[in-house]
Short mmCIF file of C-alpha atoms in Angstrom, two decimals:
data_model
loop_
_atom_site.label_atom_id
_atom_site.label_comp_id
_atom_site.label_asym_id
_atom_site.label_seq_id
_atom_site.Cartn_x
_atom_site.Cartn_y
_atom_site.Cartn_z
CA MET A 1 86.47 174.22 90.20
CA ALA A 2 85.46 172.51 87.24
CA LEU A 3 85.49 168.95 86.31
CA VAL A 4 86.84 168.67 82.87
CA LEU A 5 87.70 166.13 80.43
CA VAL A 6 91.11 165.52 78.19
CA THR A 7 91.40 163.47 75.32
CA GLY A 8 94.60 162.10 74.29
CA ALA A 9 96.32 163.36 77.65
CA ALA A 10 99.01 161.00 78.12
CA GLY A 11 101.65 163.48 76.54
CA GLY A 12 102.26 166.72 74.57
CA LEU A 13 99.52 169.38 74.33
CA GLY A 14 96.73 166.95 76.51
CA ARG A 15 99.10 166.41 79.10
CA ASN A 16 100.07 169.84 79.87
CA THR A 17 96.68 170.87 79.30
CA ALA A 18 95.53 168.54 82.24
CA GLU A 19 98.71 169.43 84.27
CA ALA A 20 97.65 173.16 83.31
CA LEU A 21 94.00 172.83 85.04
CA ALA A 22 94.61 170.44 87.72
CA GLY A 23 97.51 172.97 89.22
CA GLU A 24 94.67 175.43 88.55
CA GLY A 25 92.65 172.98 91.23
CA HIS A 26 90.18 171.55 88.82
CA ASP A 27 89.03 168.40 89.03
CA VAL A 28 90.69 166.41 85.69
CA VAL A 29 89.55 163.05 83.64
CA VAL A 30 92.05 162.42 81.62
CA HIS A 31 91.58 159.99 78.26
CA VAL A 32 94.41 157.89 77.19
CA ARG A 33 95.01 155.46 74.78
CA ASN A 34 97.64 153.33 76.96
CA PRO A 35 97.29 153.38 80.50
CA ALA A 36 100.95 151.98 80.71
CA ARG A 37 101.63 155.98 79.56
CA LEU A 38 100.69 156.56 82.87
CA THR A 39 103.89 155.62 84.85
CA GLY A 40 103.04 155.54 88.78
CA ALA A 41 100.98 156.02 91.79
CA ASP A 42 101.77 160.06 91.55
CA ASP A 43 100.77 160.46 88.16
CA THR A 44 97.42 158.59 88.52
CA ALA A 45 97.33 160.48 92.00
CA ARG A 46 96.47 163.53 91.13
CA TRP A 47 93.61 163.12 88.56
CA LYS A 48 89.96 162.56 89.23
CA GLY A 49 89.69 159.45 87.07
CA VAL A 50 91.70 158.13 84.00
CA ILE A 51 89.35 156.85 80.94
CA THR A 52 91.04 154.59 78.34
CA GLY A 53 90.49 153.42 74.97
CA ASP A 54 91.55 153.30 71.73
CA LEU A 55 90.15 156.19 69.21
CA ALA A 56 91.08 154.46 66.15
CA GLU A 57 88.75 151.90 67.03
CA PRO A 58 85.08 152.84 66.58
CA ALA A 59 83.96 150.25 69.31
CA GLU A 60 86.69 151.85 71.82
CA ILE A 61 85.18 155.31 71.16
CA ARG A 62 81.76 154.25 72.26
CA ASP A 63 83.10 152.81 75.58
CA VAL A 64 84.91 155.66 76.48
CA ALA A 65 81.98 157.54 75.96
CA ARG A 66 80.65 154.83 78.67
CA GLN A 67 83.05 155.68 80.82
CA ALA A 68 82.48 159.27 80.83
CA ALA A 69 78.83 158.73 81.98
CA GLY A 70 80.23 157.48 85.38
CA PHE A 71 81.50 161.00 85.97
CA GLY A 72 78.42 162.80 85.04
CA ARG A 73 78.09 165.80 83.14
CA PHE A 74 81.56 167.49 82.71
CA ASP A 75 81.77 170.99 83.08
CA ALA A 76 84.17 171.27 79.94
CA VAL A 77 85.21 168.55 77.51
CA ILE A 78 88.63 169.11 75.45
CA HIS A 79 88.83 166.82 72.44
CA ASN A 80 92.58 167.19 71.72
CA ALA A 81 93.41 163.64 70.89
CA GLY A 82 94.61 163.60 67.30
CA VAL A 83 96.95 161.47 65.04
CA MET A 84 98.94 163.00 61.62
CA ASN A 85 99.59 161.54 58.56
CA ARG A 86 98.13 157.68 59.35
CA PRO A 87 95.75 155.80 58.10
CA GLU A 88 93.41 156.26 60.89
CA ASP A 89 93.09 160.45 60.51
CA VAL A 90 89.74 160.87 60.03
CA THR A 91 88.77 158.12 62.75
CA VAL A 92 90.73 159.75 65.45
CA ASN A 93 90.58 163.38 64.18
CA THR A 94 87.36 163.69 63.01
CA VAL A 95 84.74 160.65 63.75
CA ALA A 96 86.10 160.40 67.66
CA PRO A 97 85.40 163.90 68.55
CA TYR A 98 81.73 163.60 66.71
CA VAL A 99 80.86 160.18 68.21
CA LEU A 100 81.84 161.56 71.97
CA THR A 101 79.83 164.52 71.56
CA ALA A 102 76.59 162.88 70.30
CA LEU A 103 77.11 159.91 72.98
CA MET A 104 77.73 161.97 76.13
CA ASP A 105 75.64 164.23 78.52
CA LYS A 106 76.34 167.56 76.81
CA PRO A 107 79.03 169.67 78.78
CA ALA A 108 78.45 173.61 79.61
CA ARG A 109 81.79 173.68 77.48
CA LEU A 110 83.09 171.80 74.18
CA VAL A 111 86.94 172.68 73.05
CA TYR A 112 87.70 170.95 69.73
CA LEU A 113 91.92 171.14 68.33
CA SER A 114 92.19 172.30 65.12
CA SER A 115 95.02 173.54 63.13
CA SER A 116 96.08 176.07 60.74
CA MET A 117 96.21 173.38 58.49
CA HIS A 118 92.62 172.95 57.78
CA ARG A 119 92.77 176.07 55.36
CA THR A 120 93.75 173.44 52.72
CA GLY A 121 91.21 170.61 54.00
CA SER A 122 88.78 169.58 51.36
CA THR A 123 84.93 169.77 51.67
CA ASP A 124 84.69 166.66 49.78
CA LEU A 125 82.83 164.53 52.14
CA ARG A 126 83.17 161.49 50.09
CA ARG A 127 86.58 161.15 51.03
CA LEU A 128 85.21 160.51 54.73
CA GLY A 129 84.17 157.00 53.66
CA THR A 130 86.65 155.73 51.39
CA GLY A 131 89.56 156.36 54.15
CA SER A 132 91.29 158.90 51.62
CA ALA A 133 90.83 161.80 54.01
CA SER A 134 94.22 163.75 54.52
CA TYR A 135 94.94 165.17 57.76
CA ASP A 136 93.99 168.53 56.82
CA ASP A 137 90.49 167.52 55.88
CA THR A 138 90.47 165.80 58.84
CA LYS A 139 90.77 169.36 60.65
CA LEU A 140 88.68 171.25 58.63
CA TRP A 141 86.06 168.78 59.46
CA VAL A 142 86.29 169.13 62.96
CA THR A 143 86.90 173.08 62.67
CA THR A 144 83.41 172.54 60.83
CA LEU A 145 81.99 170.99 64.08
CA ALA A 146 82.93 172.99 66.49
CA LEU A 147 81.11 175.93 64.90
CA ALA A 148 78.22 173.79 63.91
CA PHE A 149 77.76 172.69 67.44
CA ALA A 150 78.43 176.67 68.85
CA SER A 151 74.61 177.16 68.55
CA ARG A 152 72.81 173.74 68.76
CA TRP A 153 72.92 173.18 72.63
CA GLU A 154 71.06 175.44 75.20
CA GLY A 155 73.81 176.14 78.17
CA THR A 156 76.90 174.55 75.39
CA SER A 157 79.26 176.34 74.08
CA SER A 158 81.74 175.48 71.51
CA HIS A 159 85.04 176.22 69.81
CA ALA A 160 87.90 175.76 67.79
CA VAL A 161 91.75 176.04 68.86
CA ASP A 162 94.45 175.97 66.72
CA PRO A 163 97.88 175.70 69.28
CA GLY A 164 100.55 176.25 67.02
CA TRP A 165 102.84 173.95 65.10
CA VAL A 166 104.49 173.34 68.41
CA PRO A 167 107.53 170.73 69.90
CA THR A 168 105.75 167.44 70.54
CA ARG A 169 105.77 163.99 69.51
CA MET A 170 103.40 164.91 66.68
CA GLY A 171 104.79 168.16 66.03
CA GLY A 172 108.29 167.36 65.83
CA ARG A 173 111.44 169.01 68.00
CA GLY A 174 112.19 171.71 65.48
CA ALA A 175 108.60 173.03 65.30
CA PRO A 176 108.68 176.80 65.96
CA ASP A 177 105.87 177.51 68.07
CA ASP A 178 105.82 178.00 72.07
CA LEU A 179 104.91 174.63 73.45
CA THR A 180 103.23 176.67 76.92
CA ALA A 181 101.28 178.53 74.65
CA GLY A 182 100.05 175.80 72.60
CA HIS A 183 97.64 174.61 75.86
CA GLU A 184 97.37 177.90 77.30
CA THR A 185 94.09 178.64 75.15
CA GLN A 186 92.36 175.15 75.60
CA ALA A 187 92.64 175.40 79.20
CA TRP A 188 91.25 178.77 78.96
CA LEU A 189 88.16 178.12 77.09
CA ALA A 190 87.43 175.16 79.53
CA THR A 191 87.27 177.46 82.49
CA HIS A 192 87.59 180.86 82.29
CA PRO A 193 84.20 182.91 83.33
CA ASP A 194 84.54 185.37 80.52
CA VAL A 195 85.38 184.47 76.84
CA THR A 196 84.02 186.57 74.61
CA PRO A 197 82.69 185.28 71.84
CA SER A 198 81.10 183.05 74.33
CA THR A 199 80.96 180.39 71.64
CA GLY A 200 81.83 179.84 68.04
CA GLY A 201 85.22 181.29 68.19
CA TYR A 202 88.33 179.69 66.33
CA TRP A 203 91.06 180.63 68.47
CA HIS A 204 94.80 180.93 68.21
CA HIS A 205 96.39 181.73 71.83
CA ARG A 206 93.42 184.03 72.70
CA GLN A 207 92.74 185.84 70.29
CA THR A 208 89.77 184.80 67.64
CA ARG A 209 90.97 184.17 63.48
CA THR A 210 89.12 183.76 60.52
CA PRO A 211 88.83 180.01 60.15
CA HIS A 212 88.47 178.22 56.40
CA PRO A 213 85.11 179.94 55.02
CA ALA A 214 83.23 176.57 54.40
CA SER A 215 83.76 175.84 58.47
CA GLN A 216 81.05 178.69 58.98
CA GLU A 217 78.54 177.92 55.91
CA GLU A 218 75.87 176.12 57.84
CA GLN A 219 75.09 173.94 54.54
CA PHE A 220 78.43 172.48 54.71
CA GLN A 221 77.77 172.18 58.18
CA ALA A 222 74.36 169.92 58.08
CA GLN A 223 76.22 168.15 54.97
CA LEU A 224 79.11 167.09 57.66
CA VAL A 225 76.57 165.87 60.53
CA GLN A 226 74.97 164.21 57.90
CA ALA A 227 77.74 162.16 56.30
CA LEU A 228 78.88 161.55 59.75
CA GLU A 229 75.25 159.91 61.26
CA ARG A 230 75.42 157.65 57.96
CA HIS A 231 79.35 156.71 58.73
CA THR A 232 78.59 155.88 62.60
CA GLY A 233 75.11 154.73 62.39
CA VAL A 234 75.63 157.97 65.23
CA THR A 235 72.85 160.51 65.45
CA LEU A 236 72.74 163.94 66.84
CA ASP A 237 70.14 165.06 69.12
#
């Protein structure tokens, strides 16, 4: 049985991932922006705990990390929360996963939600501070973080996942990919005893794929971490 945190778990892929893990008997802590999305006693009773906070607000990101510390060290953290085509794309999709990773106790496994759209993202890190980053940029950057963290801490593995274009509120009703397959890889990476490669994979439906070349470059990885340290004031151990 694993203790797992899933961010952005009020609905969509995050909710499906959390429910799948709980159904397998794992202790699941869910993060939600708005606790009103958890509609009743039956909804909250299934979780080991609930963490609240708006990941578009830097101060609340830090508070989410503080709340998470109350549960001790997680076996896995799934950084699922994300937004698309909003002013806060860069904060939710890249800054929040970075800050939470830097401030929380290092889990045994880290899983970050990417997108196939990361392949058209920009390596121009000036966009990080100007607010001009696109969704594609933010997904390239979080993919790069996942691969940068893969060999950084002994005892912690790190992966990125492309869940596909699935029919969630963000993806839209007409999204063509399978909704169930959209969450299965995240749950598997968080808990399965035999994942190969054990760290540093970019995954789609339990198969490794080749990500944007920049995400695998040590120089760009270091530049991104340095840019995020400057942007947030939070240093990475």
